mmCIF file of C-alpha atoms in Angstrom:
data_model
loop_
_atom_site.group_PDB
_atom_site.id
_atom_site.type_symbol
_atom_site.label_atom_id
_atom_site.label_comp_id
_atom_site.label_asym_id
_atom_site.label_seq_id
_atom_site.Cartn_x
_atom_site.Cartn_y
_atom_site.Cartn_z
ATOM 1 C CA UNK A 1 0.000 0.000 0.000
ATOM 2 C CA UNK A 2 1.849 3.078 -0.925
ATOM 3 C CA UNK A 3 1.015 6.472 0.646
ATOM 4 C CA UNK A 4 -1.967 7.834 -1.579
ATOM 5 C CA UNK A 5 -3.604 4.327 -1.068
ATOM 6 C CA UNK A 6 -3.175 4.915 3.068
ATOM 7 C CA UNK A 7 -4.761 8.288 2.992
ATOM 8 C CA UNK A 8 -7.570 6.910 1.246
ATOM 9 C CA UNK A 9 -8.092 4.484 3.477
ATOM 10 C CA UNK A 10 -7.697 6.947 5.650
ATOM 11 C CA UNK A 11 -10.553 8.636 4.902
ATOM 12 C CA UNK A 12 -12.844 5.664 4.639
ATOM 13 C CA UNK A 13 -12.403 5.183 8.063
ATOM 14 C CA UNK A 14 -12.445 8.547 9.428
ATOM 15 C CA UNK A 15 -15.973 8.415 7.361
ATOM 16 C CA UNK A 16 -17.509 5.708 9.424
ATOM 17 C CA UNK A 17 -15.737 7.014 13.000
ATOM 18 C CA UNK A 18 -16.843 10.623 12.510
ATOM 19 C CA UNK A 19 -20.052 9.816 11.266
ATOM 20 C CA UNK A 20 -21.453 7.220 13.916
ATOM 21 C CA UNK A 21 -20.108 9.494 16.619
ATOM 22 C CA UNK A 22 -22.131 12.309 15.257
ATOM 23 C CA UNK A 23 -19.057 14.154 15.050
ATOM 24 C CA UNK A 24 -20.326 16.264 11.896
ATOM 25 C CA UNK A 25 -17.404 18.857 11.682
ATOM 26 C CA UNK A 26 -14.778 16.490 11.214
ATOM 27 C CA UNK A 27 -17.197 14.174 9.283
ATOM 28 C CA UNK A 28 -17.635 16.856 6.531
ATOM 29 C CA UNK A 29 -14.256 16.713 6.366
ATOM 30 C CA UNK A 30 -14.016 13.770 4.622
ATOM 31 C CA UNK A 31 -16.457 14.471 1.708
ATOM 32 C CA UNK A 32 -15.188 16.615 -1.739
ATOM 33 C CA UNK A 33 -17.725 19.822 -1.802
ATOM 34 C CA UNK A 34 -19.403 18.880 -4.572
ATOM 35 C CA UNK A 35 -19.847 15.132 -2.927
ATOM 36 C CA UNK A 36 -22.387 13.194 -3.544
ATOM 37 C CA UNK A 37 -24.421 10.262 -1.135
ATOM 38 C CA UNK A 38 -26.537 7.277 -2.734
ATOM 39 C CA UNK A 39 -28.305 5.189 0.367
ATOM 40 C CA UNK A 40 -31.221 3.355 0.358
ATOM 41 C CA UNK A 41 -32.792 6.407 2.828
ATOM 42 C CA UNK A 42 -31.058 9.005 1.288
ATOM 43 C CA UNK A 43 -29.594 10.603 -2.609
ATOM 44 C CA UNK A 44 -28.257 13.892 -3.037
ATOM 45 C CA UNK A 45 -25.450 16.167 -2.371
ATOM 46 C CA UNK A 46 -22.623 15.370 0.874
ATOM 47 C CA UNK A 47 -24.087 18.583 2.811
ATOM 48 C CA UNK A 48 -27.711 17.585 2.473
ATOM 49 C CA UNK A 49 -26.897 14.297 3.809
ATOM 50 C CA UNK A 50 -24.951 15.365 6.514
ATOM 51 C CA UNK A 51 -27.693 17.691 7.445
ATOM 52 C CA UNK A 52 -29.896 14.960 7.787
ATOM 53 C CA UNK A 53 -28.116 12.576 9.529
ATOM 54 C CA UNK A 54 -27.350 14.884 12.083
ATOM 55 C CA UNK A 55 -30.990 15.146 12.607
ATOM 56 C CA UNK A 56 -31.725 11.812 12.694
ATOM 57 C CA UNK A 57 -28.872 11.101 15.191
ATOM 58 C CA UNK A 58 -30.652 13.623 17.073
ATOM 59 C CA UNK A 59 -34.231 11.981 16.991
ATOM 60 C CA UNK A 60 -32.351 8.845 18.120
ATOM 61 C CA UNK A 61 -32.277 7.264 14.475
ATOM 62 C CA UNK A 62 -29.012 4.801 14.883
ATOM 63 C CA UNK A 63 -27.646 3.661 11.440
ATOM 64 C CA UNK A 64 -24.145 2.052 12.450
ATOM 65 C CA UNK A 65 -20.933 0.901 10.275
ATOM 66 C CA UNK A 66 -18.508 -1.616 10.846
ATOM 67 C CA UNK A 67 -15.276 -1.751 8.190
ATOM 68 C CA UNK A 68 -13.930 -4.860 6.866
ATOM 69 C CA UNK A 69 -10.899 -5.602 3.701
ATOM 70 C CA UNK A 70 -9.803 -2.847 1.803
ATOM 71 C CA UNK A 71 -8.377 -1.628 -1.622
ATOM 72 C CA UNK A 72 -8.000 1.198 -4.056
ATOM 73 C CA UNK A 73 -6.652 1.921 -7.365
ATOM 74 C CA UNK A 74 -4.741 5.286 -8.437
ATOM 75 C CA UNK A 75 -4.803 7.064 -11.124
ATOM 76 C CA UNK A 76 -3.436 10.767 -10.866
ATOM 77 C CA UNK A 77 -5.551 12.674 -8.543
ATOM 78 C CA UNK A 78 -8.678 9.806 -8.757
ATOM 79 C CA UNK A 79 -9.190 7.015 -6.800
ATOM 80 C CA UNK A 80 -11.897 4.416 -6.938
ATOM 81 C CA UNK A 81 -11.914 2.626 -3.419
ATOM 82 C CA UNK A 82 -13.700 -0.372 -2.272
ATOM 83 C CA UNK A 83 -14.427 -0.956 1.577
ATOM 84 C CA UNK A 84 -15.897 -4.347 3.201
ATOM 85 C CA UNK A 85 -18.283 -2.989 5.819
ATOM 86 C CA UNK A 86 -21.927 -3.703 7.211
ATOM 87 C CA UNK A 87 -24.685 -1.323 8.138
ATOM 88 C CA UNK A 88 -26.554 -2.548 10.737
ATOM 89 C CA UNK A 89 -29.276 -0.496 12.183
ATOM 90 C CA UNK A 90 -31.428 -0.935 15.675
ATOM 91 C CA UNK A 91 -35.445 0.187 15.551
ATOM 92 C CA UNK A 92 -38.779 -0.628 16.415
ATOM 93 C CA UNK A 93 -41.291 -2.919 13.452
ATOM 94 C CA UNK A 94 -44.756 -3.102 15.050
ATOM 95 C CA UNK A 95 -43.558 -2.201 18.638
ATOM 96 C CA UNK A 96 -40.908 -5.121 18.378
ATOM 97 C CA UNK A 97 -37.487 -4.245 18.789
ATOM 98 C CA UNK A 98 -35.046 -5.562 15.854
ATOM 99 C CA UNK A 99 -31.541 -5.427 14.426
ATOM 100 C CA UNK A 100 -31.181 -5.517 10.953
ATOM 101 C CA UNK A 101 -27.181 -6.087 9.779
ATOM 102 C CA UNK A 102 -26.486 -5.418 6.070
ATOM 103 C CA UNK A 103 -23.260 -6.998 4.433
ATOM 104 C CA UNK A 104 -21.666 -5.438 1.628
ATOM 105 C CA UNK A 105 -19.109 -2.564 -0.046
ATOM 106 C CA UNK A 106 -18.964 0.834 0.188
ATOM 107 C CA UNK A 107 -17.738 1.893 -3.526
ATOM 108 C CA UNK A 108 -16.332 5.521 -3.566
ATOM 109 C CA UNK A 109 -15.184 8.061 -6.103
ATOM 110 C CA UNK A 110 -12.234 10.150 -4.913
ATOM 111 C CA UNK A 111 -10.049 13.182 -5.940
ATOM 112 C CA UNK A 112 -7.196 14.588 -4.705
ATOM 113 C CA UNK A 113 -7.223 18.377 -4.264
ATOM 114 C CA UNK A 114 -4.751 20.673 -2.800
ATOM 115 C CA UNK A 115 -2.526 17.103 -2.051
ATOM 116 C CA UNK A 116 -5.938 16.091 0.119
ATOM 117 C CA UNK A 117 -8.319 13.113 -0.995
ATOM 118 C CA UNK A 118 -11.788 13.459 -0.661
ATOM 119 C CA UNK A 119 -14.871 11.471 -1.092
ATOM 120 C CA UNK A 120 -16.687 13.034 -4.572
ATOM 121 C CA UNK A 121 -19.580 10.436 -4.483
ATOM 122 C CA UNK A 122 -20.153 7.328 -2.000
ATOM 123 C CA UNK A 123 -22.258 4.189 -3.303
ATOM 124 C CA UNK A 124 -22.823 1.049 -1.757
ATOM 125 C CA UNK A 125 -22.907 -2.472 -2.859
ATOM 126 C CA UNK A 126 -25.805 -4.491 -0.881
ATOM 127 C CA UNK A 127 -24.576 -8.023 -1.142
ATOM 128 C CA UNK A 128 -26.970 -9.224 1.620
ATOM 129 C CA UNK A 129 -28.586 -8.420 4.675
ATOM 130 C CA UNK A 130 -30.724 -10.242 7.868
ATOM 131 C CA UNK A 131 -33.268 -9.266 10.830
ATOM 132 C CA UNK A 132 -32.975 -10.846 14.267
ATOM 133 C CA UNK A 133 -35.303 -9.821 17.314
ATOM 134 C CA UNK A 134 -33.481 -8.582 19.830
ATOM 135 C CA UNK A 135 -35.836 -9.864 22.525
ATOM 136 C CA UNK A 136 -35.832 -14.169 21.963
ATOM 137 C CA UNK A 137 -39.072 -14.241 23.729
ATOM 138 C CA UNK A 138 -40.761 -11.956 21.279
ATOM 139 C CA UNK A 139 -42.411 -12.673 17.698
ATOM 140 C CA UNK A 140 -42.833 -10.781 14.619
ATOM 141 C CA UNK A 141 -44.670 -11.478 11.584
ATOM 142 C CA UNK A 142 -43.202 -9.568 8.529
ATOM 143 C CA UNK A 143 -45.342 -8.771 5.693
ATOM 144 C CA UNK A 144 -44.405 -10.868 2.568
ATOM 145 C CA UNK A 145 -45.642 -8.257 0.219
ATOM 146 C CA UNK A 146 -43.577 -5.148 1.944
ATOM 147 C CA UNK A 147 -40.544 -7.805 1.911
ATOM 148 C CA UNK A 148 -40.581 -8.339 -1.632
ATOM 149 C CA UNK A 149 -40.442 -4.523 -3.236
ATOM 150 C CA UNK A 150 -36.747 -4.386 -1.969
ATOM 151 C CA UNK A 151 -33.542 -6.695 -3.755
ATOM 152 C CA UNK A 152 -32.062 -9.174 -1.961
ATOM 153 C CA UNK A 153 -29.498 -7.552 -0.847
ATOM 154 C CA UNK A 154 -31.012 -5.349 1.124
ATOM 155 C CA UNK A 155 -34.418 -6.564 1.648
ATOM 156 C CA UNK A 156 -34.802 -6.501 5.316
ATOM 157 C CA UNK A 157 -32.775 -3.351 5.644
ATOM 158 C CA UNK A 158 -35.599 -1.828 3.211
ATOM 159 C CA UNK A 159 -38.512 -3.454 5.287
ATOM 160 C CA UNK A 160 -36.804 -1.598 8.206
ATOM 161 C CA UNK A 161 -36.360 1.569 7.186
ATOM 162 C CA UNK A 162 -39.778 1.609 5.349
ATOM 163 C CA UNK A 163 -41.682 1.102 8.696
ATOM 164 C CA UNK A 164 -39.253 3.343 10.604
ATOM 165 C CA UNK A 165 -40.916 6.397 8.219
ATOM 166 C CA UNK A 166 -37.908 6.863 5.291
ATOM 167 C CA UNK A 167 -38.253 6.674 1.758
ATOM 168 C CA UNK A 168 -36.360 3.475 0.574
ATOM 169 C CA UNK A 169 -34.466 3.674 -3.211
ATOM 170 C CA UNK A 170 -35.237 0.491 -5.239
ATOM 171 C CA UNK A 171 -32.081 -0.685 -7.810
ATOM 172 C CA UNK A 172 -29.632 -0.465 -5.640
ATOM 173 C CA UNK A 173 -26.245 -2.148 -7.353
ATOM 174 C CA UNK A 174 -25.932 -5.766 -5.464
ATOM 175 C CA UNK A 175 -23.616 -8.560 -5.547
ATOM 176 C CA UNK A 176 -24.482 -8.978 -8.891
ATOM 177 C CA UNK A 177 -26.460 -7.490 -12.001
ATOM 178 C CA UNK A 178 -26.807 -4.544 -14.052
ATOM 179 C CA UNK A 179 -26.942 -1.825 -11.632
ATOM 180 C CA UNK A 180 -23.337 -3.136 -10.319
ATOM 181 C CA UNK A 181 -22.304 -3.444 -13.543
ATOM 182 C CA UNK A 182 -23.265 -0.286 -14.617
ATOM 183 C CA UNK A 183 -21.014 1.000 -11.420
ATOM 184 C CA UNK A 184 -18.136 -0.580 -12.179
ATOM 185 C CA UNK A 185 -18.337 1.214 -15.486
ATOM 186 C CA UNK A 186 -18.591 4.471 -14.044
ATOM 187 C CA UNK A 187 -16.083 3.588 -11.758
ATOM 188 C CA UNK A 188 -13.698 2.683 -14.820
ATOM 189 C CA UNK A 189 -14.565 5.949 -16.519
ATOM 190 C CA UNK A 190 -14.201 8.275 -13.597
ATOM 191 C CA UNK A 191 -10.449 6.574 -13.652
ATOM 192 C CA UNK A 192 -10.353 7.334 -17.164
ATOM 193 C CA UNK A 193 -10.838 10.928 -16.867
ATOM 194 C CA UNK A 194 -14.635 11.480 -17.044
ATOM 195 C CA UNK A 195 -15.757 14.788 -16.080
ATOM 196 C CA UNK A 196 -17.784 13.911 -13.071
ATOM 197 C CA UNK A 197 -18.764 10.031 -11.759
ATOM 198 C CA UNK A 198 -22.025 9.736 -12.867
ATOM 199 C CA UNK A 199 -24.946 10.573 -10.512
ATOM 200 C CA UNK A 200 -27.741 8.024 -10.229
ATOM 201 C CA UNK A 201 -31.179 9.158 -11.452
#
């Protein structure tokens, strides 16, 4: 790993640390100004997204990350990195208390400005996800159609997040399939010398 590859990785992790500690001035930090955020809860420019995860961390919402395997690759002043992690998230579905973990990749698009690398957009790869109760003596019956609207990959995540009151994207890029195909591509081209990564619609 040479030295651009470390500050990358770098700012992966400072990502998930600042973030889950609600530490929002450093967290902004981390993100190019013209960054961009693709979620399941949330699209749109870095600021708006810090914006509204600070208020969710204030209205108790906890969406937590946990970093796994690493690598990047360098070209010039881009970067695409790739980030093992889960997102695991703790809330109420029909007053029952669950955790829902979600395993897959964060996939970012970074520059390198003023000899600093930044995050210029930040999309994950849902390769799969599960729900456990945390109280064993309690019982929950999901609803099969709600279930089914979201991939695999992030099906239960969805289900969650639906009930909790957000807004869940469908088309997410997953282990496998056009929509991660179609990143990768982007990926490639930002590399290449593309203008801007491309935005999802």
């Amino acid at each position: 790993m040479n030295a651009d590859q470390s500050k990358i990785r770098q700012v992966v992790e400072n990502w998930a640390l600042w973030r889950d500690a609600g530490d929002w001035n450093r967290f902004a930090t981390t993100w190019h100004p013209d960054g961009w955020m693709s979620a399941t809860w949330f699209q749109g420019p870095a600021a708006d997204f810090i914006a509204a995860s600070e208020r969710g961390f204030e209205n108790g919402v906890r969406i937590l990350h946990f970093l796994g395997g690493h690598t990047s690759d360098v070209a010039g002043d881009r970067a695409i990195a790739q980030t093992k992690m889960t997102i695991s998230q703790r809330a109420e579905v029909d007053d029952v208390l669950v955790d829902v973990v979600c395993t897959g990749r964060f996939y970012d698009f970074l520059s390198r400005d003023s000899g600093e690398w930044t995050i210029v957009r930040r999309q994950p790869i849902y390769e799969k996800d599960r729900l456990d109760i945390v109280d064993p003596a309690a019982s929950l019956k999901l609803d099969p159609e709600l279930l089914a609207r979201f991939p695999d990959g992030y099906r239960h995540l969805g289900y969650v997040q639906t009930k909790a009151g957000f807004t869940v994207k469908l088309g997410l890029p997953g282990l496998v399939g056009p929509a991660v195909d179609r990143l990768y591509g982007e990926g490639a081209a930002w590399l290449a010398g593309s203008e801007r990564p491309g935005v999802p619609a």
